[in-house]
GROMACS .gro file of C-alpha atoms in nm:
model
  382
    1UNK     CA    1   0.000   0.000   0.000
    2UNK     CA    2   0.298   0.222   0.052
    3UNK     CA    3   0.450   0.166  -0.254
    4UNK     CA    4   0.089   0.237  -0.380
    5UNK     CA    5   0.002   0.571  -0.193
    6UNK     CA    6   0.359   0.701  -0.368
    7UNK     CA    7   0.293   0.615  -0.725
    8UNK     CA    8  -0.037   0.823  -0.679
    9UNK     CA    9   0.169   1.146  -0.542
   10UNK     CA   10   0.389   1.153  -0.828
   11UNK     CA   11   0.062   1.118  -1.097
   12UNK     CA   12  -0.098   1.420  -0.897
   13UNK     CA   13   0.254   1.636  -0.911
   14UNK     CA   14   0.329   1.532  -1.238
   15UNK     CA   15   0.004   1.688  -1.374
   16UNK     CA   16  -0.036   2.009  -1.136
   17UNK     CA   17   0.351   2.101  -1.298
   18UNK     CA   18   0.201   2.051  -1.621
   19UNK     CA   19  -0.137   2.223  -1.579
   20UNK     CA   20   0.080   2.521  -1.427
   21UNK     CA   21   0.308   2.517  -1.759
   22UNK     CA   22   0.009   2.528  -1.972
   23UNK     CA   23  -0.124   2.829  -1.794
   24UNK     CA   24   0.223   3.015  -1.824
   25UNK     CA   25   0.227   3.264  -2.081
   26UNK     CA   26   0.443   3.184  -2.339
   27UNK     CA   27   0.816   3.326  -2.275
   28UNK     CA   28   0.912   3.641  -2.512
   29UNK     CA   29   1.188   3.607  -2.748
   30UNK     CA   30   1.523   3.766  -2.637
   31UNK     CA   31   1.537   4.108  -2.771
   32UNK     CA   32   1.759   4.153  -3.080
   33UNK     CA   33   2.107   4.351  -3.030
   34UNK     CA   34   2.066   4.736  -3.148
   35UNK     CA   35   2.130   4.830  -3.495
   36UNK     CA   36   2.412   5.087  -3.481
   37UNK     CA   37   2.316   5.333  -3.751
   38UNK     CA   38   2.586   5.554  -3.755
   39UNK     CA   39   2.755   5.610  -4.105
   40UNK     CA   40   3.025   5.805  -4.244
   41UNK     CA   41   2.767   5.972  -4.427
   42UNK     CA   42   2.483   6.065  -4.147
   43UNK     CA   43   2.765   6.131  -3.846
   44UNK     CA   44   3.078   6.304  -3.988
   45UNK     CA   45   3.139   6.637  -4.113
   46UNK     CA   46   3.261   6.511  -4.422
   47UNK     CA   47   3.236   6.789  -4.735
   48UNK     CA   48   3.502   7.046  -4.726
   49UNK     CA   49   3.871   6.991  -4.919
   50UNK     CA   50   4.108   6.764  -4.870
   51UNK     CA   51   4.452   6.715  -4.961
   52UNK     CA   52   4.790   6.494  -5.031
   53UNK     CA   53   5.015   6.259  -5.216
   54UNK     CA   54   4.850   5.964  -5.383
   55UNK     CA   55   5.072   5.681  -5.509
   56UNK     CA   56   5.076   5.655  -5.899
   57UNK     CA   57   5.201   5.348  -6.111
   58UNK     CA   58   5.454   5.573  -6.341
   59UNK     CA   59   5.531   5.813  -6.128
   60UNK     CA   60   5.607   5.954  -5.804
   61UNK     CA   61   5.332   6.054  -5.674
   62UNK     CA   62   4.978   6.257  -5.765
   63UNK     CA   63   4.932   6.558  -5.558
   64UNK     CA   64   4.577   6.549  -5.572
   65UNK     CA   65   4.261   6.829  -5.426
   66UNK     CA   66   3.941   6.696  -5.380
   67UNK     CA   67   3.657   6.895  -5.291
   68UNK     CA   68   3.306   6.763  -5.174
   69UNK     CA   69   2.992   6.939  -5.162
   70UNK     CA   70   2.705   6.886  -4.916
   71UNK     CA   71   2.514   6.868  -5.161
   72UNK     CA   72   2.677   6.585  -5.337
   73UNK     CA   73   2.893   6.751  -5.589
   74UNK     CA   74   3.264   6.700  -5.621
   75UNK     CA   75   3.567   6.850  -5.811
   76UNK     CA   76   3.921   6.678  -5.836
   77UNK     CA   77   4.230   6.832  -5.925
   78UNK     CA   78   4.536   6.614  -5.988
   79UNK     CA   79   4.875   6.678  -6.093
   80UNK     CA   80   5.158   6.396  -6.093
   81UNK     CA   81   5.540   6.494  -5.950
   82UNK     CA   82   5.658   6.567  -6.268
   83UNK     CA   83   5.831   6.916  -6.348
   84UNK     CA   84   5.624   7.112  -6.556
   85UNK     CA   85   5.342   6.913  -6.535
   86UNK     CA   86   4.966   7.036  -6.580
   87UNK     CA   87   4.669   6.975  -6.355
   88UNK     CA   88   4.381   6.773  -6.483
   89UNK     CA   89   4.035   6.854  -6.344
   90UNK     CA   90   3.728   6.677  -6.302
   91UNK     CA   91   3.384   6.720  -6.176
   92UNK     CA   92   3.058   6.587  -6.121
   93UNK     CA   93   2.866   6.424  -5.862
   94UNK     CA   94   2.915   6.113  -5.639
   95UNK     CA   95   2.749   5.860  -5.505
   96UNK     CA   96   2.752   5.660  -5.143
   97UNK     CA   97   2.743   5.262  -5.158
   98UNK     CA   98   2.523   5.103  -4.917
   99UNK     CA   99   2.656   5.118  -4.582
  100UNK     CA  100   2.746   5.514  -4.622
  101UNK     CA  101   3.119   5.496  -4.533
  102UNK     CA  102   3.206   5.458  -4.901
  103UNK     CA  103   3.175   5.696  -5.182
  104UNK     CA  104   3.216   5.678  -5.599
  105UNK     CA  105   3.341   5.949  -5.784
  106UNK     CA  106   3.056   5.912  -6.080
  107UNK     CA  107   3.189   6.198  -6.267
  108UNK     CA  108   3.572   6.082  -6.272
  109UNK     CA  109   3.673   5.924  -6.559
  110UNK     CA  110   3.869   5.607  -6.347
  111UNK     CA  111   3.550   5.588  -6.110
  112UNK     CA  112   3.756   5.603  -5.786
  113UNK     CA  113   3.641   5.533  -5.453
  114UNK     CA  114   3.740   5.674  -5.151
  115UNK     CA  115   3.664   5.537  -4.758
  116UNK     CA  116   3.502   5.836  -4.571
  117UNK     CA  117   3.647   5.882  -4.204
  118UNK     CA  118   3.721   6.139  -3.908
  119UNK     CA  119   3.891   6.430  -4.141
  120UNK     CA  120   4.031   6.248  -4.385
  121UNK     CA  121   3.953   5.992  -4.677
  122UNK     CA  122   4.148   5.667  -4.829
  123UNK     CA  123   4.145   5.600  -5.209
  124UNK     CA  124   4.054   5.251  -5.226
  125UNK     CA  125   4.175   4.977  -5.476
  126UNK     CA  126   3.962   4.823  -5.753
  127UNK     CA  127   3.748   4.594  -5.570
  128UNK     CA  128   3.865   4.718  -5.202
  129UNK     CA  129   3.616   4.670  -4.949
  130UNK     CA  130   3.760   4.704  -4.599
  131UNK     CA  131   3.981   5.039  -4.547
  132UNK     CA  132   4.345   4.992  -4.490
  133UNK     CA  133   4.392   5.312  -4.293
  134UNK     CA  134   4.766   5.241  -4.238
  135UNK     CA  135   4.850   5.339  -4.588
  136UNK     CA  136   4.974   5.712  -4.579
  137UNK     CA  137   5.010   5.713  -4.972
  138UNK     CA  138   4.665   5.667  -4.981
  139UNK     CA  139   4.494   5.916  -4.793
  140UNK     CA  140   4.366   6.247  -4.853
  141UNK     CA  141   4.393   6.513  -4.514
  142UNK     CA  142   4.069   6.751  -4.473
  143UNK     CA  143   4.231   7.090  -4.502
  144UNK     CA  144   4.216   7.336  -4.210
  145UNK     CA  145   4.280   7.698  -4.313
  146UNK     CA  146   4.390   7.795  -4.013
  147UNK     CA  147   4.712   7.533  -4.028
  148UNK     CA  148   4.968   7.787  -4.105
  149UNK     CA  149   4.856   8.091  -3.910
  150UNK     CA  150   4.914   8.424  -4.042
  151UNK     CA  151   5.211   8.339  -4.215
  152UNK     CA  152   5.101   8.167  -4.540
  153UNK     CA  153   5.350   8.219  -4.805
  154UNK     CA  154   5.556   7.947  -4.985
  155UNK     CA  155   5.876   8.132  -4.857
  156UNK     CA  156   5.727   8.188  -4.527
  157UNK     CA  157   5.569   7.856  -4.448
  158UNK     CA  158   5.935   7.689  -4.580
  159UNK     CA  159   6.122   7.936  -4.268
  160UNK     CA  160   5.873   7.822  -4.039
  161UNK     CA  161   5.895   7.454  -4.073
  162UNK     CA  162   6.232   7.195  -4.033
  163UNK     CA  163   6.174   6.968  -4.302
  164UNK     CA  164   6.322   6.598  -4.329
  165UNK     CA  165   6.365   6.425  -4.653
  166UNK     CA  166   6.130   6.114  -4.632
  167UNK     CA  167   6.142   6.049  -5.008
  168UNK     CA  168   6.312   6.085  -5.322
  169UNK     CA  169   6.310   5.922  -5.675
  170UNK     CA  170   6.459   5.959  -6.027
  171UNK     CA  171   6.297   5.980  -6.356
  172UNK     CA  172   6.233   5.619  -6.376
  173UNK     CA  173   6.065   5.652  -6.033
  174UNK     CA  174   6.309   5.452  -5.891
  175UNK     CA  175   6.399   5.531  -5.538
  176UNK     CA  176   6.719   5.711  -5.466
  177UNK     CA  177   6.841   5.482  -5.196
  178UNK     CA  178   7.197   5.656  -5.195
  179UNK     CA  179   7.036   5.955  -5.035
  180UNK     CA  180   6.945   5.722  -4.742
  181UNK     CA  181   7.240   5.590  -4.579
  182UNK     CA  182   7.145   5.565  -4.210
  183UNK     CA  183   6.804   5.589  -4.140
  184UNK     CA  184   6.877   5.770  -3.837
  185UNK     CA  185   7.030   6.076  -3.988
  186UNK     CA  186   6.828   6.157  -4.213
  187UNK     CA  187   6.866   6.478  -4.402
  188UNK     CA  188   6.692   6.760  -4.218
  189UNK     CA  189   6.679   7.138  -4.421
  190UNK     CA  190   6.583   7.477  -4.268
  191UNK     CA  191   6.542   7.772  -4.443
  192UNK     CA  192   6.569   8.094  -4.245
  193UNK     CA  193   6.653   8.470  -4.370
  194UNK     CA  194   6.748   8.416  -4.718
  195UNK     CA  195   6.969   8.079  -4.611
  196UNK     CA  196   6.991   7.729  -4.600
  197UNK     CA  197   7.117   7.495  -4.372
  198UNK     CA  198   7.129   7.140  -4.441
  199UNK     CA  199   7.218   6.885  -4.146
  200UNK     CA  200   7.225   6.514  -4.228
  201UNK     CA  201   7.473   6.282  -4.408
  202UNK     CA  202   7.893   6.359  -4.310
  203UNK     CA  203   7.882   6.718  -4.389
  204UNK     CA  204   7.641   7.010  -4.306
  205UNK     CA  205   7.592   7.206  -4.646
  206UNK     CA  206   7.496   7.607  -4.601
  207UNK     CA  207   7.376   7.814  -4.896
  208UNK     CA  208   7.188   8.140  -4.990
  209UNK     CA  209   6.817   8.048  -5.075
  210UNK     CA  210   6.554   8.231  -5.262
  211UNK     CA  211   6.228   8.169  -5.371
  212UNK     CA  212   6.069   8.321  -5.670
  213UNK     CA  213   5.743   8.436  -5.736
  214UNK     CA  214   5.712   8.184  -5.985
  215UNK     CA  215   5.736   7.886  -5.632
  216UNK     CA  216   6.095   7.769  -5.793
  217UNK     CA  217   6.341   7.788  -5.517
  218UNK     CA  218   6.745   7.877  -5.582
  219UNK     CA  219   7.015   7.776  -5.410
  220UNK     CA  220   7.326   7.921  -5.485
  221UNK     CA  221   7.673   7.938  -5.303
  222UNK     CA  222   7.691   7.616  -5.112
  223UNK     CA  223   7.987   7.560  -4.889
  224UNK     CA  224   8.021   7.217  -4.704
  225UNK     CA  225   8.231   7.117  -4.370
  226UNK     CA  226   8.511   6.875  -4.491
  227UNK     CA  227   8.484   6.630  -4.243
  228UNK     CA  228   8.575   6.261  -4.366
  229UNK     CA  229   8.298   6.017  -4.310
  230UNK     CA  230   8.202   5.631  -4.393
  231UNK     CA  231   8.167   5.624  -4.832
  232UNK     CA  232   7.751   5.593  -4.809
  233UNK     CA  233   7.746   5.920  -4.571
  234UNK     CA  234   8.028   6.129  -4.835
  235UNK     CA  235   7.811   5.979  -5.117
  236UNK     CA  236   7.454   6.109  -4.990
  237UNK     CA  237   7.638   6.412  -4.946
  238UNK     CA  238   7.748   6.450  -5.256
  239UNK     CA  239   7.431   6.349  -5.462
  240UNK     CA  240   7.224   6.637  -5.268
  241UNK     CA  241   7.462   6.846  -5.339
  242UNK     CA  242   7.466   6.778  -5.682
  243UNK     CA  243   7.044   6.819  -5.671
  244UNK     CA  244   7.098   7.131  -5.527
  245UNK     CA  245   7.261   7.295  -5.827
  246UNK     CA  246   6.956   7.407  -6.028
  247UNK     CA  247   6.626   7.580  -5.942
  248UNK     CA  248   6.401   7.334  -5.792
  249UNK     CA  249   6.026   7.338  -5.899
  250UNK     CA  250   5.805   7.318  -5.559
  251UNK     CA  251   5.450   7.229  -5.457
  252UNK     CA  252   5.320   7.257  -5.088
  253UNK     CA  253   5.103   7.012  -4.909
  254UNK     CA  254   4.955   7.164  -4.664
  255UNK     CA  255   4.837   7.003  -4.277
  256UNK     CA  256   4.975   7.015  -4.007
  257UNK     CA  257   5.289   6.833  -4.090
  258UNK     CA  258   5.304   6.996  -4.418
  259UNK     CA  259   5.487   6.839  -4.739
  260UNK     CA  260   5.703   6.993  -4.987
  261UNK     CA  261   5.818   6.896  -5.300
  262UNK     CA  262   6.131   6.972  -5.499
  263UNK     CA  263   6.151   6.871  -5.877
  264UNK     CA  264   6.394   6.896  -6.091
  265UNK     CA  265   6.440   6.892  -6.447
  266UNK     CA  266   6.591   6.553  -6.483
  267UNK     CA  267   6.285   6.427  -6.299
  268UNK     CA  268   6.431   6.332  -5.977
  269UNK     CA  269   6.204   6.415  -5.702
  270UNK     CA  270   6.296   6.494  -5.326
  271UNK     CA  271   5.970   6.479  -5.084
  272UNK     CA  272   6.027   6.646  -4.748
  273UNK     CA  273   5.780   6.645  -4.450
  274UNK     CA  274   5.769   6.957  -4.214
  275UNK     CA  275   5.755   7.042  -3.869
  276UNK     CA  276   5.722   7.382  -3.701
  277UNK     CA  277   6.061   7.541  -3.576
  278UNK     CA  278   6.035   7.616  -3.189
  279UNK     CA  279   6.007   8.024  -3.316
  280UNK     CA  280   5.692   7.943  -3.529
  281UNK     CA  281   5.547   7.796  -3.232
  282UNK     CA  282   5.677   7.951  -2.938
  283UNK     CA  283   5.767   8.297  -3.056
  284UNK     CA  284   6.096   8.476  -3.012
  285UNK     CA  285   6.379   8.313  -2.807
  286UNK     CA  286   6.628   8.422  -2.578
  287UNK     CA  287   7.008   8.238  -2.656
  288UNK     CA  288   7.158   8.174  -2.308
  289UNK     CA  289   7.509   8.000  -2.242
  290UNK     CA  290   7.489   7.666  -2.015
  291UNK     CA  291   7.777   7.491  -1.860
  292UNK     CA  292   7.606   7.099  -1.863
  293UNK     CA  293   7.809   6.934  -1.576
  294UNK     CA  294   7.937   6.566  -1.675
  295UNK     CA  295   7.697   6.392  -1.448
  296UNK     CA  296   7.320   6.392  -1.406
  297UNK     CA  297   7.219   6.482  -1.061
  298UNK     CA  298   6.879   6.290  -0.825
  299UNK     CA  299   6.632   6.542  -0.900
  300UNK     CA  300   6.200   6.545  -0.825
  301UNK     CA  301   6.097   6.675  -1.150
  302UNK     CA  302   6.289   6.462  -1.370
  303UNK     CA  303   6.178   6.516  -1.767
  304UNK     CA  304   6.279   6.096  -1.809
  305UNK     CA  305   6.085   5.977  -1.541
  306UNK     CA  306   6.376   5.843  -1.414
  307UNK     CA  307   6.441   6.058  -1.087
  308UNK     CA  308   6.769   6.207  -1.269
  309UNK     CA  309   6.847   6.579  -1.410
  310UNK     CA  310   7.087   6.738  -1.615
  311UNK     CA  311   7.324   6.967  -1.395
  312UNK     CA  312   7.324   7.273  -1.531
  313UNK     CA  313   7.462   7.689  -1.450
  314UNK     CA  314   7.453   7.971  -1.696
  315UNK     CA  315   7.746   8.109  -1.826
  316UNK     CA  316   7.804   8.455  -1.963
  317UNK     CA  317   8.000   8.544  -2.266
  318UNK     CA  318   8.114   8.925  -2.435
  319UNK     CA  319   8.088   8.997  -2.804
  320UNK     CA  320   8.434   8.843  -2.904
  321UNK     CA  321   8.340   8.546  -2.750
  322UNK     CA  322   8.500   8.570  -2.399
  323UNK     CA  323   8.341   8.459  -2.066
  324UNK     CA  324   8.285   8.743  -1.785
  325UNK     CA  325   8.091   8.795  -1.523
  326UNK     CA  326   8.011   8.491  -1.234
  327UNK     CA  327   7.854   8.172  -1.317
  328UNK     CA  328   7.543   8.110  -1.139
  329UNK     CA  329   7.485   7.842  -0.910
  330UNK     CA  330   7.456   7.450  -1.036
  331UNK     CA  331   7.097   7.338  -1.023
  332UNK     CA  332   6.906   7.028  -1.181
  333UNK     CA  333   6.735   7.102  -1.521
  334UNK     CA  334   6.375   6.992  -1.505
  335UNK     CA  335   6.348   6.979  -1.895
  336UNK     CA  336   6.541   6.806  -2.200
  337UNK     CA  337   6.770   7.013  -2.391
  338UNK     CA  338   6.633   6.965  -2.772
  339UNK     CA  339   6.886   6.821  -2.991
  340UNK     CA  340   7.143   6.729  -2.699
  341UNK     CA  341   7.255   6.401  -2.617
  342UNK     CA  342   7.426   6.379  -2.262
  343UNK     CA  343   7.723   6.156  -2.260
  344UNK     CA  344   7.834   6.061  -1.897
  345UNK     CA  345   8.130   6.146  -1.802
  346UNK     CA  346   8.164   6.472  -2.038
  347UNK     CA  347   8.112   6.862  -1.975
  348UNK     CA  348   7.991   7.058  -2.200
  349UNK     CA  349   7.902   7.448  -2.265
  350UNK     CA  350   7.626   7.470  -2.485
  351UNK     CA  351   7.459   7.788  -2.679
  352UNK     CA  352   7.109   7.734  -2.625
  353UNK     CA  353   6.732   7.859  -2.727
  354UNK     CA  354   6.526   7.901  -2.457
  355UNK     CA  355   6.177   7.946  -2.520
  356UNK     CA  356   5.842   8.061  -2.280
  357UNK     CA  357   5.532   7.956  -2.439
  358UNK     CA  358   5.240   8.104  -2.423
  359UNK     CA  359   4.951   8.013  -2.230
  360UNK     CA  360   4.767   7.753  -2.388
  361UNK     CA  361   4.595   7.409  -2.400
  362UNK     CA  362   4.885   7.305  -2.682
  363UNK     CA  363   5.145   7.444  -2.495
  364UNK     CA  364   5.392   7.286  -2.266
  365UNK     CA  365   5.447   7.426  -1.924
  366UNK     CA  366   5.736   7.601  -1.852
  367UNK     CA  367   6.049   7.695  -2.039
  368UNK     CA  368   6.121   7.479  -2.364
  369UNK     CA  369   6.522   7.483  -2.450
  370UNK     CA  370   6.671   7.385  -2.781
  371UNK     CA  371   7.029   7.345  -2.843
  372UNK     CA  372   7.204   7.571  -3.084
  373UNK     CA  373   7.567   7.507  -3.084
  374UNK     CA  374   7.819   7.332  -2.889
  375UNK     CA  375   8.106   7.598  -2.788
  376UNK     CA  376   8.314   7.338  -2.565
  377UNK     CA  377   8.339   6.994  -2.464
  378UNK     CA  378   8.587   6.851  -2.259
  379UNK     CA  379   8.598   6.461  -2.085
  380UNK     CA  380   8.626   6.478  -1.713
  381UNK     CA  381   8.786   6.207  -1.495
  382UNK     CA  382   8.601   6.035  -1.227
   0.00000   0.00000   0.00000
């Protein structure tokens, strides 16, 4: 009878669970995941002009200006680095594919496509779908008038900038690899006042620099140091310098790290990418003398992060070069000199640019110093 009385209880709970799922409502699907439909087209602030160096098949590049219109209309202007050459313009309208990060030039004879993104767009490939943002010959910058400030012409823009070669090709577009010899001295030019100073390779070069109203720049009256260096170094040297004989055609890239181009008439091509000098940032500077001791000292506000400063005093110096006056007292630079490399163990006296920026969300605090020269070095003894 026990065995009996059980069976019965599990019949009668068996079919109260199921009357009870029967009565459930039916459970509600889970919901689906949002639909994110934020485009490129919808979401940016894409028409306005934008700017750069395409790669070409047969040549060394296309500077190339492409404007887009809200209101779907588009102009291209493309010109390849060859001397002399022409633009060629297009216009028309173009179209978004579905998904509205992609758009077709319709009125361009080649059809290109370009991948709309935050201030800039990438030319895409024949039958490209995903953007390969990582490829700098590829991509056009949205231009920002305000990028140079109220200094805007060619000669002005080259004085404000350091530019280092990055590039350079022949007339076969070949790369000129002998202007490349160690990748970490690369050629670096600055034009200031009418001048030229070229750092880079063995030998600095310094010429007189102008450039003409027609954007050709001259350099005339070179003079190099005569140091002797490793062959590749002497070599580079010597096949800038040999560049640098003839007026140079230019064209500016603007951004903010501007391009320029020099061309000349054998159809070599020398591609240099710009940053702005300490004085086009900063303002004016104020050259002081400091006597770098030969070791760093423990310091709080160490620019490495590694609890170490330069020692530093200021030294003072008359107009033929000879020190007067007291030094001041030794105290731990918290800032990098720019351009100097401390060597333990050596003392040097150093011309340098020192530099108080303005107030600003762009600007660093406190002074900013940038080597000029080196007037003495000398090895001390421990």
């Amino acid at each position: 009878m026990r065995y009996l009385y059980l069976a019965l209880v599990a019949v009668v709970l068996g079919a109260c669970q199921a009357e009870n799922k029967a009565d459930a409502p039916p459970a509600e699907p889970a919901a689906a995941p949002p639909v994110d439909m934020h485009t490129s087209q919808n979401s940016l602030d894409w028409a306005g002009t934008y700017e750069g160096l395409l790669a070409c098949a047969d040549c060394a590049g296309t500077h190339t200006r492409l404007t887009l219109e809200q209101d779907g209309r588009f102009e291209i202007v493309s010109r390849p680095l060859l001397r002399g050459a022409e633009p060629s313009t297009a216009e028309g309208r173009f179209d978004w594919e579905a998904g509205g990060s992609i758009i077709v030039l319709a009125g361009d004879e080649q059809q290109q496509r370009f991948a709309v993104g935050e201030g800039r767009l990438l030319r895409l490939d024949p039958g490209q779908a995903q953007p390969a943002w990582g490829r700098s010959e590829a991509i056009l910058a949205l231009s920002n008038p305000d990028w140079r400030g109220a200094r805007q012409g060619l000669a002005e823009v080259m004085e404000d900038h350091r530019w280092t070669l990055v590039d350079a090709a022949d007339a076969a577009n070949q790369r000129l690899d002998v202007l490349f010899p160690d990748v970490e001295r690369p050629f670096a030019f600055n034009f200031a006042a009418s001048r030229l100073h070229v750092e880079g390779g063995c030998n600095g070069l310094r010429a007189a620099s102008r450039v003409g109203a027609d954007g050709m720049v001259e350099i005339t009256g070179s003079m190099n140091t005569m140091m002797a260096c490793e062959v590749p170094l002497m070599e580079a040297d010597a096949a800038l310098a040999a560049l640098l004989t003839e007026p140079l055609e230019t064209i500016l890239v603007p951004g903010a790290q501007p391009r320029l181009v020099l061309l000349a008439s054998a159809g070599d091509v020398l591609v240099l990418t710009g940053e702005l000098t300490p004085e086009a940032r900063f303002g004016a500077a104020t050259t002081v003398f400091l006597e770098v001791d030969a070791q760093r000292v423990a310091c709080d506000d160490s620019p490495r992060g590694d609890g170490l400063c330069l020692n530093v005093r200021e030294l003072s110096f008359d107009d033929q070069g000879l020190p007067v006056g007291t030094p001041s007292e030794w105290r731990a630079l918290g800032a990098d000199i720019q351009g100097y490399q401390h060597q333990a163990g050596i003392r040097n006296v150093l011309r340098v640019k020192r530099f108080d920026p303005p107030a600003g969300p762009d600007m660093p605090q406190g002074p900013v110093y940038v080597l000029d020269l080196t007037v003495q070095s000398e090895v001390v003894s421990q």
